[in-house]
Amino acid sequence: MKIKNRHRWLWCAIPLTLIVLFYAAVGYMATSVLVAQDPSRRGIMNRGPQNYGLVGETVSFHATDGVPIKAWWLPVTAPARGTVIVVPSGEYTRQVMLPRAAFLVHGGYNVLAIDLRGHGESGGRFMSPGLVERLDVLGAIRYVRSRGERGPLALFGVCQGGVASLFATAESPDLRAVISDSAFPSGYDVFRNLRDYFVHDPAGSRGRTGLVDPRKPWVRAMFRLTYLPGIVSSVAVVYYLRTGVWLGADLVSSLSAASRISCPALIISGEADWIVPPADARKIFAAIPNPSKTFLSFPNASHDGAWSSAPDRYRTAVLQFLDSSLPRVQ
């Protein structure tokens, strides 16, 4: 009788173990995008402030959890109207923000252009969908004040950097405005949009993502598995086990942060962005309670493509927003 019970237990335990191992493997592969050290995120520093006619200083400080952060301090020559901290997306270093930093400096604003953790010359073992990066931004705010800058402060972030900026704005009373370009309402929303792309667009007609080639059958087969129930939860659990950071069931929601923002906000979206469609961007906009908010949409612009699609309109809109939102320095 005992032998039969043991066999029954094994018949239950083996499938259960295989299911657990399957979900653990999927979670491990999915979180490796955020946890594994990717040399491409470090980039090559082949451009600098001098290439854009700016006078810059390479500076170092720490995120509020101690991670070392590198940045460029780009001051104006005349008295500044304020300081803007620019925060790149999760695929790039601070170099990509130099064109935008240039028009900000020429518009009368000091700029601090930072490398997020795990990118460029900054430290850090892993990244997240903007949650831990908010600590980099909060450290940047503290650094600007440590330089003796007492003028108004604003944040200007893109994608993951935009989410980090929303979180930091919700937590810091020192900020007077925030600009968020291509930020997503949650990590799950991005995951869902990428999954649908890899499964239903095998030709990759909507452009490259920087992840893997959707034309490969094994890639599509792997992403089909992510439609199974519980996959997202397994990603959150495995990420926690690997990093000690809990992302939540929605893999970080920026909507909770947006709902606590009391300063003026500018939300920028590309109408051809399928990674963060305008409808997703409008969820963030709707969550911001402050009536001093603006939604700016760019036709035919892809993800983080608004600036390149219409630089003159983009520049004018950003500077007008800052000029009208930040109090004048007396």
Coordinates of C-alpha atoms in Angstrom, one line a residue, residues 10-127:
L10 CA 5.7 10.6 -7.8
W11 CA 3.1 10.9 -10.6
C12 CA 2.0 14.2 -9.1
A13 CA 5.4 15.5 -8.1
I14 CA 7.1 14.9 -11.5
P15 CA 4.6 17.0 -13.6
L16 CA 4.5 19.7 -10.9
T17 CA 8.3 19.9 -10.8
L18 CA 8.4 20.1 -14.6
I19 CA 5.9 23.0 -14.6
V20 CA 7.9 24.9 -11.9
L21 CA 11.1 24.4 -13.9
F22 CA 9.4 25.5 -17.1
Y23 CA 8.1 28.8 -15.5
A24 CA 11.5 29.3 -13.8
A25 CA 13.3 28.9 -17.1
V26 CA 11.0 31.3 -18.9
G27 CA 11.3 33.8 -16.0
Y28 CA 15.1 33.5 -16.1
M29 CA 15.3 34.1 -19.9
A30 CA 13.0 37.0 -19.7
T31 CA 14.7 38.7 -16.8
S32 CA 18.1 38.2 -18.4
V33 CA 17.3 41.1 -20.7
L34 CA 17.3 43.3 -17.5
V35 CA 19.9 41.5 -15.4
A36 CA 22.6 40.3 -17.8
Q37 CA 25.5 42.7 -18.4
D38 CA 25.1 43.7 -22.1
P39 CA 28.2 45.4 -23.5
S40 CA 26.1 47.2 -26.1
R41 CA 24.6 49.3 -23.3
R42 CA 28.0 50.6 -22.4
G43 CA 28.5 52.0 -25.9
I44 CA 31.5 53.9 -27.3
M45 CA 32.1 57.4 -26.2
N46 CA 32.8 58.8 -29.7
R47 CA 30.8 62.0 -29.2
G48 CA 30.9 64.7 -26.6
P49 CA 29.6 68.1 -25.7
Q50 CA 32.2 69.7 -28.0
N51 CA 30.6 68.1 -31.0
Y52 CA 27.5 70.2 -30.4
G53 CA 29.2 73.4 -29.5
L54 CA 28.8 73.0 -25.8
V55 CA 31.2 73.4 -23.0
G56 CA 30.9 70.4 -20.7
E57 CA 32.4 68.8 -17.6
T58 CA 32.3 65.1 -16.9
V59 CA 31.0 64.7 -13.3
S60 CA 30.4 61.8 -10.9
F61 CA 27.9 61.3 -8.1
H62 CA 25.9 58.5 -6.5
A63 CA 22.3 57.4 -6.9
T64 CA 20.4 57.5 -3.6
D65 CA 21.1 53.8 -3.2
G66 CA 24.9 54.3 -3.7
V67 CA 25.3 53.2 -7.4
P68 CA 28.0 55.4 -9.0
I69 CA 26.6 57.6 -11.8
K70 CA 28.5 59.5 -14.6
A71 CA 27.1 62.6 -16.3
W72 CA 27.9 65.7 -18.3
W73 CA 27.4 69.1 -16.6
L74 CA 26.5 71.5 -19.5
P75 CA 26.1 75.0 -18.2
V76 CA 24.9 78.2 -19.9
T77 CA 27.3 81.1 -20.1
A78 CA 24.6 83.7 -19.1
P79 CA 22.5 83.4 -15.9
A80 CA 20.5 80.2 -16.2
R81 CA 16.7 80.1 -16.3
G82 CA 16.9 76.8 -14.5
T83 CA 18.4 73.3 -14.8
V84 CA 17.1 70.4 -16.8
I85 CA 18.2 66.8 -16.0
V86 CA 18.0 64.7 -19.2
V87 CA 17.6 61.0 -18.8
P88 CA 18.1 58.6 -21.8
S89 CA 16.1 55.5 -22.6
G90 CA 17.2 52.0 -21.7
E91 CA 19.0 51.3 -25.0
Y92 CA 21.3 54.3 -25.0
T93 CA 23.9 56.3 -23.1
R94 CA 23.9 60.0 -22.4
Q95 CA 25.4 60.6 -25.8
V96 CA 22.0 60.2 -27.5
M97 CA 20.6 63.1 -25.5
L98 CA 23.3 65.6 -26.6
P99 CA 21.2 67.1 -29.5
R100 CA 18.3 67.8 -27.1
A101 CA 20.8 69.0 -24.5
A102 CA 22.1 71.5 -27.0
F103 CA 18.8 73.2 -27.7
L104 CA 18.1 73.4 -24.0
V105 CA 21.5 75.1 -23.3
H106 CA 20.9 77.5 -26.2
G107 CA 17.5 78.1 -24.7
G108 CA 19.0 79.3 -21.4
Y109 CA 19.0 76.1 -19.3
N110 CA 21.8 74.3 -17.6
V111 CA 21.7 70.6 -18.4
L112 CA 22.8 67.5 -16.5
A113 CA 22.9 64.6 -18.9
I114 CA 23.2 61.3 -17.0
D115 CA 24.0 57.7 -17.8
L116 CA 21.5 55.4 -16.1
R117 CA 22.9 52.5 -14.1
G118 CA 24.1 49.7 -16.3
H119 CA 24.7 52.1 -19.1
G120 CA 27.6 54.1 -20.5
E121 CA 30.1 54.9 -17.7
S122 CA 27.8 54.4 -14.8
G123 CA 27.9 51.5 -12.4
G124 CA 25.1 49.1 -11.5
R125 CA 24.5 45.4 -11.9
F126 CA 21.0 45.4 -13.4
M127 CA 18.3 47.6 -14.8

